[in-house]
mmCIF file of C-alpha atoms in Angstrom:
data_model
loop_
_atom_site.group_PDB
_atom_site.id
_atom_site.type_symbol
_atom_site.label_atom_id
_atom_site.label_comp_id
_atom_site.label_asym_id
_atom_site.label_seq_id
_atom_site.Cartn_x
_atom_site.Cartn_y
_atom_site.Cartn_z
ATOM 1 C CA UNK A 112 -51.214 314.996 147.562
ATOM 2 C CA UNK A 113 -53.682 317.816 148.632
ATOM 3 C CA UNK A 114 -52.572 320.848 150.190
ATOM 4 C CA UNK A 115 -54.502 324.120 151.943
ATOM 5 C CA UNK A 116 -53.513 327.116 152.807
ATOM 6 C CA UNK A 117 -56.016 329.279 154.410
ATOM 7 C CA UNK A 118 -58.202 328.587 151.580
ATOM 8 C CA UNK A 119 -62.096 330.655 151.527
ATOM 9 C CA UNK A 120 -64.949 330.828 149.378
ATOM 10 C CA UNK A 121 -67.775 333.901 149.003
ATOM 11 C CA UNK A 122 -70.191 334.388 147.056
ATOM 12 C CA UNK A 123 -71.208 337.978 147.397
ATOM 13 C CA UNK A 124 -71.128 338.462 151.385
ATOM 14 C CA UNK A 125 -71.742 335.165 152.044
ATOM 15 C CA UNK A 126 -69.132 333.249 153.183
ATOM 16 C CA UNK A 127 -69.345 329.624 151.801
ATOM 17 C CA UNK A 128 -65.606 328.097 152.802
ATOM 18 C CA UNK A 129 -63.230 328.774 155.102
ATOM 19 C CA UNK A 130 -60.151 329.752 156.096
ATOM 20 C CA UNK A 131 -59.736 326.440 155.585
ATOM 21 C CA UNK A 132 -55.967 324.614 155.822
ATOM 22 C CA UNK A 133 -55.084 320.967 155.595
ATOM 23 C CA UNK A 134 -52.834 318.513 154.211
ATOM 24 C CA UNK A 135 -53.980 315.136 152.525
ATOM 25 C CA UNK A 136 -51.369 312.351 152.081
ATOM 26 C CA UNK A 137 -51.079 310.154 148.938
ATOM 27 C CA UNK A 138 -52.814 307.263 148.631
ATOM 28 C CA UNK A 139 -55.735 308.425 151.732
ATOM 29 C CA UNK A 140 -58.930 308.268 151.264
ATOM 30 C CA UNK A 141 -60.534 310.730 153.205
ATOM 31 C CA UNK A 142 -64.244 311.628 154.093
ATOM 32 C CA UNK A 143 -65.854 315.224 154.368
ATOM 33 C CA UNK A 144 -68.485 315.083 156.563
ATOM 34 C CA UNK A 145 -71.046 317.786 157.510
ATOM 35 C CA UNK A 146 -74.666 318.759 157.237
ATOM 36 C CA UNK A 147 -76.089 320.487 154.071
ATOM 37 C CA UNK A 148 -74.773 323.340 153.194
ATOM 38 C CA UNK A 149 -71.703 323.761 155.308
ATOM 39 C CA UNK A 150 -69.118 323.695 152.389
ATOM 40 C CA UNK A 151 -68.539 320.070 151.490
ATOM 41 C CA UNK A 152 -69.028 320.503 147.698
ATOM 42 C CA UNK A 153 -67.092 324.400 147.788
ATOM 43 C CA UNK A 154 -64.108 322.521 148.818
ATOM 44 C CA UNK A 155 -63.879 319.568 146.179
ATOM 45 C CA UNK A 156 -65.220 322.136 143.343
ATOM 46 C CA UNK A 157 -61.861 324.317 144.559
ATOM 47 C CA UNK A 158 -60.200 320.818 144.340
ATOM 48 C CA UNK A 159 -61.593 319.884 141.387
ATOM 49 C CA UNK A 160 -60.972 323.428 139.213
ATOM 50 C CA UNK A 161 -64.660 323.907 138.943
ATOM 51 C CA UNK A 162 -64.405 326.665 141.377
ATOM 52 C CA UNK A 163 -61.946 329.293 142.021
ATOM 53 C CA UNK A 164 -61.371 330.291 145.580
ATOM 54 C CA UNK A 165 -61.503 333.671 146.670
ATOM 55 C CA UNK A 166 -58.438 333.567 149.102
ATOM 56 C CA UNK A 167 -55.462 331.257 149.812
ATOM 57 C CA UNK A 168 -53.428 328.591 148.062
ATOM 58 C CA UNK A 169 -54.652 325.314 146.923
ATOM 59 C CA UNK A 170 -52.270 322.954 145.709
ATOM 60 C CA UNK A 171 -53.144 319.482 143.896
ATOM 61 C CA UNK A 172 -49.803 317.156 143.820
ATOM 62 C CA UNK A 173 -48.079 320.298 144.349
ATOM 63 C CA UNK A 174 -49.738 322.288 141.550
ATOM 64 C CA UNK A 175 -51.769 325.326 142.279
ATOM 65 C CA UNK A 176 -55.517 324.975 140.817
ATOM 66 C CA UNK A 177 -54.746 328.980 139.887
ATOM 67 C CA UNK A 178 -51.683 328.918 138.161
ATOM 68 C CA UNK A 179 -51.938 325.621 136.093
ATOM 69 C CA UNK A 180 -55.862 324.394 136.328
ATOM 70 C CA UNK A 181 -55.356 322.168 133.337
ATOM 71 C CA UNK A 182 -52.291 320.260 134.936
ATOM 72 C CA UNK A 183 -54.341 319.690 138.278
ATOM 73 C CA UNK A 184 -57.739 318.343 135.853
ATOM 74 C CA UNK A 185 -55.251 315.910 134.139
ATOM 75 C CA UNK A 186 -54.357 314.815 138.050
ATOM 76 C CA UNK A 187 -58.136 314.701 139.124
ATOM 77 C CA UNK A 188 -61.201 312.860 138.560
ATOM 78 C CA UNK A 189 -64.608 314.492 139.758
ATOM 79 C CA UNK A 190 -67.697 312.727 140.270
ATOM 80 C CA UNK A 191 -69.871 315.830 141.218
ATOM 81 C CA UNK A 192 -73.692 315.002 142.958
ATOM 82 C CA UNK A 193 -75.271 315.330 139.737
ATOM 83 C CA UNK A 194 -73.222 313.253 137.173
ATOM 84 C CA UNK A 195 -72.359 315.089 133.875
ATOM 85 C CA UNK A 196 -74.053 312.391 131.510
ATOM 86 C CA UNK A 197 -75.360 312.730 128.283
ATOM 87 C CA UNK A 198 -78.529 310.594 128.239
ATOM 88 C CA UNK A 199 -78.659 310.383 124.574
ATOM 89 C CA UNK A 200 -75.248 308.530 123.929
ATOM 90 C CA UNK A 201 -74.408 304.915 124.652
ATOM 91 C CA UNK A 202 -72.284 304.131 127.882
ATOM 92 C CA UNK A 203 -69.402 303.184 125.243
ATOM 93 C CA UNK A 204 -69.568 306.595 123.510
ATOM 94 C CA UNK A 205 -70.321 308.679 126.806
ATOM 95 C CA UNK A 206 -67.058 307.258 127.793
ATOM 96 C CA UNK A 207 -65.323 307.694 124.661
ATOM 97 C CA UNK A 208 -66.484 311.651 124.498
ATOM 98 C CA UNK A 209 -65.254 312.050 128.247
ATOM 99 C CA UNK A 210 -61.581 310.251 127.362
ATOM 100 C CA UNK A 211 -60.909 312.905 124.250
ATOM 101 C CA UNK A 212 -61.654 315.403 126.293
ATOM 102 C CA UNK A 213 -59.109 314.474 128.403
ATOM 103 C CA UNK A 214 -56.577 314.155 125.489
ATOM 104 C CA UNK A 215 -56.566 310.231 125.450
ATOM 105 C CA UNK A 216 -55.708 308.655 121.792
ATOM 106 C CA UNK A 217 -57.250 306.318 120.245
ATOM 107 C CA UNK A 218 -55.145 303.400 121.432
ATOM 108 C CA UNK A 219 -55.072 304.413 125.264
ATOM 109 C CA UNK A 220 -58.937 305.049 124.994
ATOM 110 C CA UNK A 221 -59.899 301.867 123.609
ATOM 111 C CA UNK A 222 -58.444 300.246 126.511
ATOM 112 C CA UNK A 223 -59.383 302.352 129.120
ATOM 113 C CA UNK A 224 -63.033 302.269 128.406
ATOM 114 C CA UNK A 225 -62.454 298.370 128.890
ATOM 115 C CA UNK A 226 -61.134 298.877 131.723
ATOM 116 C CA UNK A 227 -63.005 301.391 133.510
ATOM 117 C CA UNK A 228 -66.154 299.562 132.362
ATOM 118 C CA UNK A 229 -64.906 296.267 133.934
ATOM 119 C CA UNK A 230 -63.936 298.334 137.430
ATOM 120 C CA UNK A 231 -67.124 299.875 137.645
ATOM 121 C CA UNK A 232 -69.253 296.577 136.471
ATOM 122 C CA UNK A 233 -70.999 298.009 133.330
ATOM 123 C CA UNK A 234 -69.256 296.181 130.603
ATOM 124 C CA UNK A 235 -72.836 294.390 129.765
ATOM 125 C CA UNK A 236 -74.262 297.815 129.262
ATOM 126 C CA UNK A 237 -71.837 299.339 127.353
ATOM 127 C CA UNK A 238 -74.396 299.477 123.861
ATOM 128 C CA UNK A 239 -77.208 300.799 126.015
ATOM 129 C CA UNK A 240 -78.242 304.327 126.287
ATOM 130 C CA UNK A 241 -77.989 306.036 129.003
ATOM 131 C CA UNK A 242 -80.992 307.675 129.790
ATOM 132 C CA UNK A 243 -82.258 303.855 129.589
ATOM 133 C CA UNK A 244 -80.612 302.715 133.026
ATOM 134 C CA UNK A 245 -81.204 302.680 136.794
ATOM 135 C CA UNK A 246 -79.951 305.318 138.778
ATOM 136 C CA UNK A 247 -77.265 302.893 140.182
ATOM 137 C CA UNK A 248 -75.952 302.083 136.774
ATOM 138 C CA UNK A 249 -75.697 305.914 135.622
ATOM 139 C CA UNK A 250 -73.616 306.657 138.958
ATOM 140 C CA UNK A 251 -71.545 303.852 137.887
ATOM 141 C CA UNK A 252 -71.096 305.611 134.552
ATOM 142 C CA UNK A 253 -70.644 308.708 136.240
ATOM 143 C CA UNK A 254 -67.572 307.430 137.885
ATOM 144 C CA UNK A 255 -66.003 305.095 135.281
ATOM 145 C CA UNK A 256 -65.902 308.640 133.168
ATOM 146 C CA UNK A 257 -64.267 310.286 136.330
ATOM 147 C CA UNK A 258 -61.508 307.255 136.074
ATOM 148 C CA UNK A 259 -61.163 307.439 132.694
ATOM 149 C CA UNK A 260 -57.555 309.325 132.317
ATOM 150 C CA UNK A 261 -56.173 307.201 135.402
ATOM 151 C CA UNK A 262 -56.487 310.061 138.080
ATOM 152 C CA UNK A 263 -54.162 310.301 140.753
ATOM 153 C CA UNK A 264 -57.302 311.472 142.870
ATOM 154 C CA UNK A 265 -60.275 311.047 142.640
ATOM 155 C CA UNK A 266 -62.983 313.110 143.960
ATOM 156 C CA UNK A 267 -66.628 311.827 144.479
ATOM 157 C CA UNK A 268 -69.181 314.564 146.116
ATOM 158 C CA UNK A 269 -72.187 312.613 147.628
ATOM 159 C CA UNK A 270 -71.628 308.941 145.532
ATOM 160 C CA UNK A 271 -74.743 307.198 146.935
ATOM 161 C CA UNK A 272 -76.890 309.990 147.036
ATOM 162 C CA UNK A 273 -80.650 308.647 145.546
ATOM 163 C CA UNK A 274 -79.085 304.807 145.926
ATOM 164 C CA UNK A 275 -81.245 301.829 147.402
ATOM 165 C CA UNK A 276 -79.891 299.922 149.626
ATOM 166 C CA UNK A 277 -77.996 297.259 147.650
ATOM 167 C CA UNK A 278 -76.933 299.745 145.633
ATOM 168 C CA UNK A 279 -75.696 301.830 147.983
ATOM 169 C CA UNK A 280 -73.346 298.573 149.139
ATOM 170 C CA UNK A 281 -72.381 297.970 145.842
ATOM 171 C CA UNK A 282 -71.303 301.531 145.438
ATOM 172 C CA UNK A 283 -68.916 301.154 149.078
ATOM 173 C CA UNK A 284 -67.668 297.871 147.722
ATOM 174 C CA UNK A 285 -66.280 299.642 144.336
ATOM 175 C CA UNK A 286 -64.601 302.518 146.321
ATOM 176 C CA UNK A 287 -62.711 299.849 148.517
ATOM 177 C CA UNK A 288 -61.774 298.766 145.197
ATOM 178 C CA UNK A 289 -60.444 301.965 143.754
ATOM 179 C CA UNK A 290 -58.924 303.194 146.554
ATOM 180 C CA UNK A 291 -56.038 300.596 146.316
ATOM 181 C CA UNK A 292 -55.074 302.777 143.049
ATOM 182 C CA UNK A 293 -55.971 306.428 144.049
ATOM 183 C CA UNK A 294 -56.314 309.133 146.831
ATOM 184 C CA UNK A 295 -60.148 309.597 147.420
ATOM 185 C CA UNK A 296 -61.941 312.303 148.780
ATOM 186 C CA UNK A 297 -65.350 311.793 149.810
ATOM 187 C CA UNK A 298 -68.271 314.419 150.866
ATOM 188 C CA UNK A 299 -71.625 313.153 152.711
ATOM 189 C CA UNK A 300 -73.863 313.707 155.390
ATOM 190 C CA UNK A 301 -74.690 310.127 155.527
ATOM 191 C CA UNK A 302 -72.295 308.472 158.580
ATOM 192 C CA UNK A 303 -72.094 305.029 157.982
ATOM 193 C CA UNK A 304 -70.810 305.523 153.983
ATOM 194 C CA UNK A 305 -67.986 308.194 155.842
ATOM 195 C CA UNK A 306 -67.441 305.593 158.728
ATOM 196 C CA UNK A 307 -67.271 302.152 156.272
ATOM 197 C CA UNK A 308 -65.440 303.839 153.354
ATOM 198 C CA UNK A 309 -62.865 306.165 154.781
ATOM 199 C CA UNK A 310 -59.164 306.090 156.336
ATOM 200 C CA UNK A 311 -59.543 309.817 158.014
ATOM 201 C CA UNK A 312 -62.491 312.084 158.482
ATOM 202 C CA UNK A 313 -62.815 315.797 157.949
ATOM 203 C CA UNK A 314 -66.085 316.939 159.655
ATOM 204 C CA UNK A 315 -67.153 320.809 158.685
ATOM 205 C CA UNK A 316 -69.278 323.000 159.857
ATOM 206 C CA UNK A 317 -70.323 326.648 158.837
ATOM 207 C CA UNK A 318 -67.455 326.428 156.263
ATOM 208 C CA UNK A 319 -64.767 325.357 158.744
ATOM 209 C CA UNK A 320 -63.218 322.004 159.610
ATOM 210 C CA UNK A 321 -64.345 321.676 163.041
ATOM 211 C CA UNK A 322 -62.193 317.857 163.683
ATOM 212 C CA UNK A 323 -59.978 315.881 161.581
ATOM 213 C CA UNK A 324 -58.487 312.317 162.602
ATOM 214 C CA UNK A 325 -59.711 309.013 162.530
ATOM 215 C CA UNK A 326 -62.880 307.625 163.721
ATOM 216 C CA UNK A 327 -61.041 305.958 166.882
ATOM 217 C CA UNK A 328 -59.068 309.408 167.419
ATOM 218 C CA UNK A 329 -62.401 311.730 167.024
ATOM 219 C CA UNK A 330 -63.812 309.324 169.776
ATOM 220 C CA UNK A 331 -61.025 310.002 172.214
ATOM 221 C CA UNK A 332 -61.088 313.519 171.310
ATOM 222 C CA UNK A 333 -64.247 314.543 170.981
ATOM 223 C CA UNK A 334 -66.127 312.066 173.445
ATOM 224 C CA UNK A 335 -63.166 311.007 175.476
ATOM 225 C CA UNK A 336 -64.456 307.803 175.975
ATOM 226 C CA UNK A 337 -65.523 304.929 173.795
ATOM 227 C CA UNK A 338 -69.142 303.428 173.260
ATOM 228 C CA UNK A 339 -70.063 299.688 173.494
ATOM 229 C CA UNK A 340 -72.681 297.393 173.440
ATOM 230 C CA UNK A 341 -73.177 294.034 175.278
ATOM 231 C CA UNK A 342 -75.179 290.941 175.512
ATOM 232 C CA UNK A 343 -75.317 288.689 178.007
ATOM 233 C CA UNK A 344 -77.138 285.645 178.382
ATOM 234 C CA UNK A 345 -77.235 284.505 182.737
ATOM 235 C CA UNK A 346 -75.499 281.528 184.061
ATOM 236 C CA UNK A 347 -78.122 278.712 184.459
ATOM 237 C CA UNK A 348 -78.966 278.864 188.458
ATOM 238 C CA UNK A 349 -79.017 282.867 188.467
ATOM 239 C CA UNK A 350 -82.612 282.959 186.348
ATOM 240 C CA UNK A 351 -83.677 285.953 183.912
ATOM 241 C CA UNK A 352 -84.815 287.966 186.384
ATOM 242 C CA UNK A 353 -83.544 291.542 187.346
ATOM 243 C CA UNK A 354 -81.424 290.470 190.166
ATOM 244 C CA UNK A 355 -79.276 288.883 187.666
ATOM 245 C CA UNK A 356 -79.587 292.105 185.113
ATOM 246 C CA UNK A 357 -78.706 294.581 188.053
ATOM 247 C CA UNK A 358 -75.711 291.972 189.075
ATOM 248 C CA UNK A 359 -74.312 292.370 185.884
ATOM 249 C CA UNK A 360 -74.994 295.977 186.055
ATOM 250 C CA UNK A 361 -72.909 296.608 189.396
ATOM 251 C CA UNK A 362 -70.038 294.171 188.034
ATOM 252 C CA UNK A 363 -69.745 296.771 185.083
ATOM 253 C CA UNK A 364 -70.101 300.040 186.966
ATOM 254 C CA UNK A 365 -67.385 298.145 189.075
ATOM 255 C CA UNK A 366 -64.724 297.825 186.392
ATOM 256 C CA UNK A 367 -62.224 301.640 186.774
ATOM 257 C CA UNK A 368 -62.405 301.597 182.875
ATOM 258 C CA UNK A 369 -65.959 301.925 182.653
ATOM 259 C CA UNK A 370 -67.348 305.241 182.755
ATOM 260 C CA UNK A 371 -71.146 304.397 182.509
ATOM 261 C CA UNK A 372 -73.188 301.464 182.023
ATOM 262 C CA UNK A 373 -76.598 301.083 181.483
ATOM 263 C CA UNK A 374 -79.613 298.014 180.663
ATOM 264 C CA UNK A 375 -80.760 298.035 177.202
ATOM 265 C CA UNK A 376 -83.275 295.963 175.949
ATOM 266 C CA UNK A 377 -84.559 292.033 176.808
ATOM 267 C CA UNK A 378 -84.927 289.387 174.071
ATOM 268 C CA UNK A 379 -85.449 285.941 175.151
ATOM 269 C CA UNK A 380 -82.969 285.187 177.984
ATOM 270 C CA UNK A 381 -80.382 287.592 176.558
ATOM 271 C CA UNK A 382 -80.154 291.129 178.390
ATOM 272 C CA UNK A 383 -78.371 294.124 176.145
ATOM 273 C CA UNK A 384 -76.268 296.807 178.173
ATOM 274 C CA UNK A 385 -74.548 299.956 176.914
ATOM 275 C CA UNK A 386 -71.280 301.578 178.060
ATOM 276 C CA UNK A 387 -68.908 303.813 178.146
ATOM 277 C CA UNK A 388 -64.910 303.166 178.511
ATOM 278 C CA UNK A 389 -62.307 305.545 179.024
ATOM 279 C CA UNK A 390 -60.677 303.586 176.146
ATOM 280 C CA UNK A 391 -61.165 300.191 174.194
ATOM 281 C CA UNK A 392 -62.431 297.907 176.997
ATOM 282 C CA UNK A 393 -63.924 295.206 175.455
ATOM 283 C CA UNK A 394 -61.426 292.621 176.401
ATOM 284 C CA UNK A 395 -61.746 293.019 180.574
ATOM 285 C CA UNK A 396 -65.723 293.585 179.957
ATOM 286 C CA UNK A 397 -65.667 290.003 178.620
ATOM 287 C CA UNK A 398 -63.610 288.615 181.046
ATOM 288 C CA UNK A 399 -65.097 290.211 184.026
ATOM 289 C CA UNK A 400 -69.010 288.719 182.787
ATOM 290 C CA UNK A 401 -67.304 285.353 182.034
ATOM 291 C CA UNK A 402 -65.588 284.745 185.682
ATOM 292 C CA UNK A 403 -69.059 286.132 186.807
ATOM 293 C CA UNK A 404 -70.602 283.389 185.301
ATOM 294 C CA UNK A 405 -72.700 284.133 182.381
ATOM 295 C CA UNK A 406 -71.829 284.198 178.705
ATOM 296 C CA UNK A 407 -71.006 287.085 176.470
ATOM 297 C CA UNK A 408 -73.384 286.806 173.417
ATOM 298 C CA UNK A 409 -71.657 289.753 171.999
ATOM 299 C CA UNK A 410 -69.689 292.556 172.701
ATOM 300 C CA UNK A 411 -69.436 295.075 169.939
ATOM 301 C CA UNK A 412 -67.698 298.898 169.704
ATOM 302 C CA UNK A 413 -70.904 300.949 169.533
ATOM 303 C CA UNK A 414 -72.461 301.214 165.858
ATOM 304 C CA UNK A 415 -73.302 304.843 166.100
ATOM 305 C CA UNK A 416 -69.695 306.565 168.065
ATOM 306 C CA UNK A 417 -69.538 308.811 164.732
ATOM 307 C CA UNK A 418 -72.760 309.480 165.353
ATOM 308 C CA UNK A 419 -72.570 310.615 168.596
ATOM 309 C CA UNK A 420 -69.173 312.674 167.638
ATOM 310 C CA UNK A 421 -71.215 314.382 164.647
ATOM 311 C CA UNK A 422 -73.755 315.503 167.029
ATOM 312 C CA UNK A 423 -71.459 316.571 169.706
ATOM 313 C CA UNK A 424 -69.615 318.687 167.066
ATOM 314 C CA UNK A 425 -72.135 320.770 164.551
ATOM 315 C CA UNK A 426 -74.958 320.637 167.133
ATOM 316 C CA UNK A 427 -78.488 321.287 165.927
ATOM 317 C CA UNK A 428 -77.989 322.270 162.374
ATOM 318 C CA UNK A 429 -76.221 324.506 160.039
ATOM 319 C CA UNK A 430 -76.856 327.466 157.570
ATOM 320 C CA UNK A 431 -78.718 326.080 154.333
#
């Protein structure tokens, strides 16, 4: 659906993209990942026609976005940071502005706008005007205009930026939604929208894509081992102290998948560890505790391995 071919952005000397090559299959949605500034919103503005590269070949379901721009709009939709609303309209005739622009007649656009507005959850507010609602609702609007003219992609450049919390679930809930329809490209620096959203992630820094895979294969690459956390509550006639935390300790040092273990925090009569496993090693953790004696409260993959594979990969920071 989305191909690159040593594609690079400047602005004057400054080099804001690339060379940058990759290949994004139908029907993926994919996250860009990367600190301010390190190209995220070059590359969908290339993507998206709204910027022209300054080297390379970038092709949008096989149509290059320099030969035949309009074709590759008609294939897009692009929700940039700032959404392109007009505060003074009504959601219903925002909506019906952005679908003539797009070339949509009056027949297709009557029932788009119902159906967009039903997708995205603002059907109630379709007589308000805009500059009336919550930041949540205009992002809403910002992408039911984006799906207006049924994109084949859709392109969404920081989509919970300025969200609250609930709204910033909604928001993930909707792009589960639409990505049963489209091929999605998403840009953040927020992990946990890239890790709960997205099939593959692209993770950039200083203009190139520094890793590419899934979150599972990024782990093995990048960390070569994966992260876990455990509770354990103590079998009744071993006590709370720290004999029984340092017994569980050796037992898991003792396992030749574990790389590292460690003792996290006490709550109650429930001791947390954290470890490392050359792979997924969940299963013979919980065994090994159980034979042992004591219960496995819970045994999770570790909330923040993306994190940890971010960090390990851009470092400190990158060029504003």
């Amino acid at each position: 659906m989305v191909q690159l071919i040593d594609v690079g952005r400047h602005f004057g000397d400054h080099r804001a993209l690339g060379p940058v090559s990759l290949e994004i299959p139908e029907g993926s949605t994919v996250g860009f990942l990367g600190l301010n500034g390190v190209g995220k919103t070059t590359l969908l503005r290339i993507l998206a026609c709204d910027l022209r590269p300054t080297r390379g070949q970038a092709l949008v379901g096989g149509v290059d976005v320099l030969e035949d721009p309009h074709t590759v709009r008609k294939k897009v939709g692009y929700l940039p940071e700032t959404p392109p609303l007009y505060h003074d309209m009504t959601v219903r005739d925002y909506l019906s502005f952005a679908g003539r622009i797009r070339g949509l007649d009056s027949g297709t656009l009557t029932r788009r706008i119902a159906e967009v507005e039903e997708t995205t959850n603002i059907t109630h507010k379709d007589g308000e005007t805009i500059r009336h609602l919550s930041h949540g609702y205009k992002q809403r609007v910002g992408v039911a205009q984006a799906l207006i003219h049924e994109p084949e992609i859709l392109i969404l450049d920081e989509p919970t930026n300025g969200l609250d919390p609930v709204q910033i679930r909604e928001m993930r809930d909707l792009i589960r939604t639409l990505r049963r329809k489209h091929t999605i490209l998403i840009s953040s620096h927020i992990l946990t929208e890239i890790s709960e959203t997205c099939d593959e992630i692209l993770i950039l820094n200083a203009g190139e894509i520094v890793a590419s895979g899934s979150e599972h294969d990024l782990s093995g690459a990048v960390l070569r081992s994966t992260g876990m956390t455990l509770d354990v509550r103590f079998g009744p006639d071993r006590g709370n102290g720290e004999g029984a935390a340092n017994e569980v300790l050796t037992l898991l040092r003792a396992l030749p998948e574990v790389i590292d273990a460690e003792v996290g925090e006490r709550e109650g009569d429930t001791v947390s560890y954290r470890l490392n496993g050359t792979e997924d090693v969940r299963a013979q953790v919980c065994r090994a505790v159980v034979e042992a004696g004591h219960d496995v409260v819970r045994l999770d993959k570790a909330a923040r391995e993306l994190e940890r594979i971010f960090i390990e990969l851009v470092g400190g920071g990158a060029d504003a």
